[in-house]
Amino acid sequence: MSKEQQIKQAEDALLHVYNRFSLVLDRGDGAYLYDTDGKQYLDFAAGIAVMAFGYNNKEYNDALKAQVDKLLHTSNLYYSVPTATAAQALTKASGMDRVFFTNSGAEAIEGAIKAAKKYAYTRDGHGGHEIIAMNHSFHGRTIGALSVTGNEHYREPFEPLMPGVKYADFNDLDSVKAQVTDKTCAIIFETIQGEGGIYPASKEFMEGVRALCDENDILLILDEIQCGVGRSGHMFAWQGYGVKPDIMTSAKALGCGVPVGAFLMTERVAKTSLMPGDHGTTYGGNPFVGAAVTKVFEMMEREQMTAHVQEIGAYLSQKLDMLVDKYDCLTAHRGVGLMHGLVCTKKVAEVSAKALEKGLIVITAGSDVIRFVPPLIIEKEHVDEMIEKLSAVLDEMDETALNRNKQK
Ligand SMILES: *Cc1c(COP(=O)(O)O)cnc(C)c1O
């Protein structure tokens, strides 16, 4: 089958909710992907911040294969060792006390919202509580997660959504304070905004919101779905601020390719929050994903992945700063660890598409940001290769623009 036929087959049957790149991916190895024609791509997207160990990691693959042959699924009516081991690893790595496994990030957000509402319900003896979320945030596509997503374009067609959500500006403590009422039960935000354009929370904001929450018995929910599991150079990004949430969410790199998410909470919250009958899932945290999560944390720790991310992240950061100095179209650089964004005045979708031609996968965030969320295992040589390819793309686009202007 030709590539065109493969694409047609997909487009004939799949719901058209993505404008996909005309790229049919076939296999991966380390930081590289290969399409069905055998063309190689350096991957700085990692399946949207998922494939922390890159592709085809033998140890990880073997652990999953072994679990497939043993036991895939049991439901949550019974205990299984891989699930328990995964929960232990996650609580240990995060310092949180209790975990509930989900199948996706959006579901983790759903659970976090329910946990916060139930906590306030138990305390006050009634419902009707409010949640404060941030403008330009992204928490997922289900109705609850969409309700706290600060992007009107995503929300509008599906309104009315969950009531009782108020919006504040990220990194603006006063704007959060202005939304607090005696009904506020939770404040939710991403420690580093991802889809919104790679905006790390400021230390003052983290500390200020934490204090505000403590003063008013409001729960702080940190969404670590994109920035967590090593990407920031800390296992969870909030650990780099020394500001601990009451509830946190994880997904994406948590399973490094198997669909798993989680929401976690402190014992203080868990004691008076979700109880038997309040929440559940058929697949969530089954033995298969349990084996994956267990292996991910084992490898993260053994490979001292956070130290590696700090080292390579600093190198990437320096190289991206140099690009901003060199190209007029690049106006700003933000990010930490291996989660970076370049603000670009050229059409970023075009930059992504042209990068593919050069054998580089980069994605976008917001309307004007080129996003870099590579596998965490990359080395300096991968950074150099990416910079070289991206520079070639930007040079070419500059030349095209120059020629166009000359012809005018
Ligand atoms: C991707 C993402 C989500 C949603 O996760 P899904 O697995 O796509 O449902 C939620 N929050 C953040 C910060 C994300 O990056």
mmCIF file of N, CA and C and ligand atoms in Angstrom, residues 104-106 138-140 190 195 223 225-226 252, ligand 1:
data_model
loop_
_atom_site.group_PDB
_atom_site.id
_atom_site.type_symbol
_atom_site.label_atom_id
_atom_site.label_comp_id
_atom_site.label_asym_id
_atom_site.label_seq_id
_atom_site.Cartn_x
_atom_site.Cartn_y
_atom_site.Cartn_z
ATOM 1 N N SER A 104 -6.086 7.959 31.472
ATOM 2 C CA SER A 104 -5.668 9.117 30.686
ATOM 3 C C SER A 104 -5.483 10.310 31.607
ATOM 4 N N GLY A 105 -4.967 11.386 31.015
ATOM 5 C CA GLY A 105 -4.798 12.619 31.775
ATOM 6 C C GLY A 105 -6.134 13.252 32.119
ATOM 7 N N ALA A 106 -7.014 13.326 31.142
ATOM 8 C CA ALA A 106 -8.316 13.954 31.381
ATOM 9 C C ALA A 106 -9.048 13.264 32.531
ATOM 10 N N PHE A 138 -4.634 24.115 30.062
ATOM 11 C CA PHE A 138 -5.173 22.957 29.351
ATOM 12 C C PHE A 138 -5.205 21.775 30.309
ATOM 13 N N HIS A 139 -6.394 21.172 30.464
ATOM 14 C CA HIS A 139 -6.501 20.026 31.367
ATOM 15 C C HIS A 139 -7.159 18.824 30.723
ATOM 16 N N GLY A 140 -7.533 18.911 29.454
ATOM 17 C CA GLY A 140 -8.098 17.737 28.796
ATOM 18 C C GLY A 140 -9.442 18.012 28.156
ATOM 19 N N GLU A 190 -1.496 24.024 36.005
ATOM 20 C CA GLU A 190 -0.332 23.248 35.605
ATOM 21 C C GLU A 190 0.896 23.929 36.199
ATOM 22 N N GLU A 195 0.254 23.204 26.825
ATOM 23 C CA GLU A 195 -0.440 23.554 25.583
ATOM 24 C C GLU A 195 -0.584 25.069 25.428
ATOM 25 N N ASP A 223 -1.542 20.156 38.171
ATOM 26 C CA ASP A 223 -1.589 19.260 37.013
ATOM 27 C C ASP A 223 -0.167 19.053 36.518
ATOM 28 N N ILE A 225 0.618 16.536 34.424
ATOM 29 C CA ILE A 225 0.452 15.549 33.352
ATOM 30 C C ILE A 225 1.534 15.702 32.283
ATOM 31 N N GLN A 226 1.859 16.935 31.932
ATOM 32 C CA GLN A 226 2.890 17.144 30.906
ATOM 33 C C GLN A 226 4.275 17.392 31.511
ATOM 34 N N LYS A 252 0.647 11.060 30.671
ATOM 35 C CA LYS A 252 1.690 11.154 29.647
ATOM 36 C C LYS A 252 2.889 10.228 29.944
HETATM 37 C C1 LIG B 1 -2.186 16.243 27.819
HETATM 38 C C2 LIG B 1 -2.643 16.968 29.025
HETATM 39 C C3 LIG B 1 -3.867 16.661 29.657
HETATM 40 C C4 LIG B 1 -4.838 15.649 29.092
HETATM 41 O O1 LIG B 1 -4.314 14.359 29.049
HETATM 42 P P1 LIG B 1 -4.997 13.268 28.076
HETATM 43 O O2 LIG B 1 -4.247 12.012 28.388
HETATM 44 O O3 LIG B 1 -4.816 13.744 26.686
HETATM 45 O O4 LIG B 1 -6.427 13.183 28.468
HETATM 46 C C5 LIG B 1 -4.180 17.334 30.820
HETATM 47 N N1 LIG B 1 -3.360 18.270 31.335
HETATM 48 C C6 LIG B 1 -2.181 18.571 30.764
HETATM 49 C C7 LIG B 1 -1.300 19.593 31.396
HETATM 50 C C8 LIG B 1 -1.796 17.961 29.578
HETATM 51 O O5 LIG B 1 -0.653 18.306 28.984
#
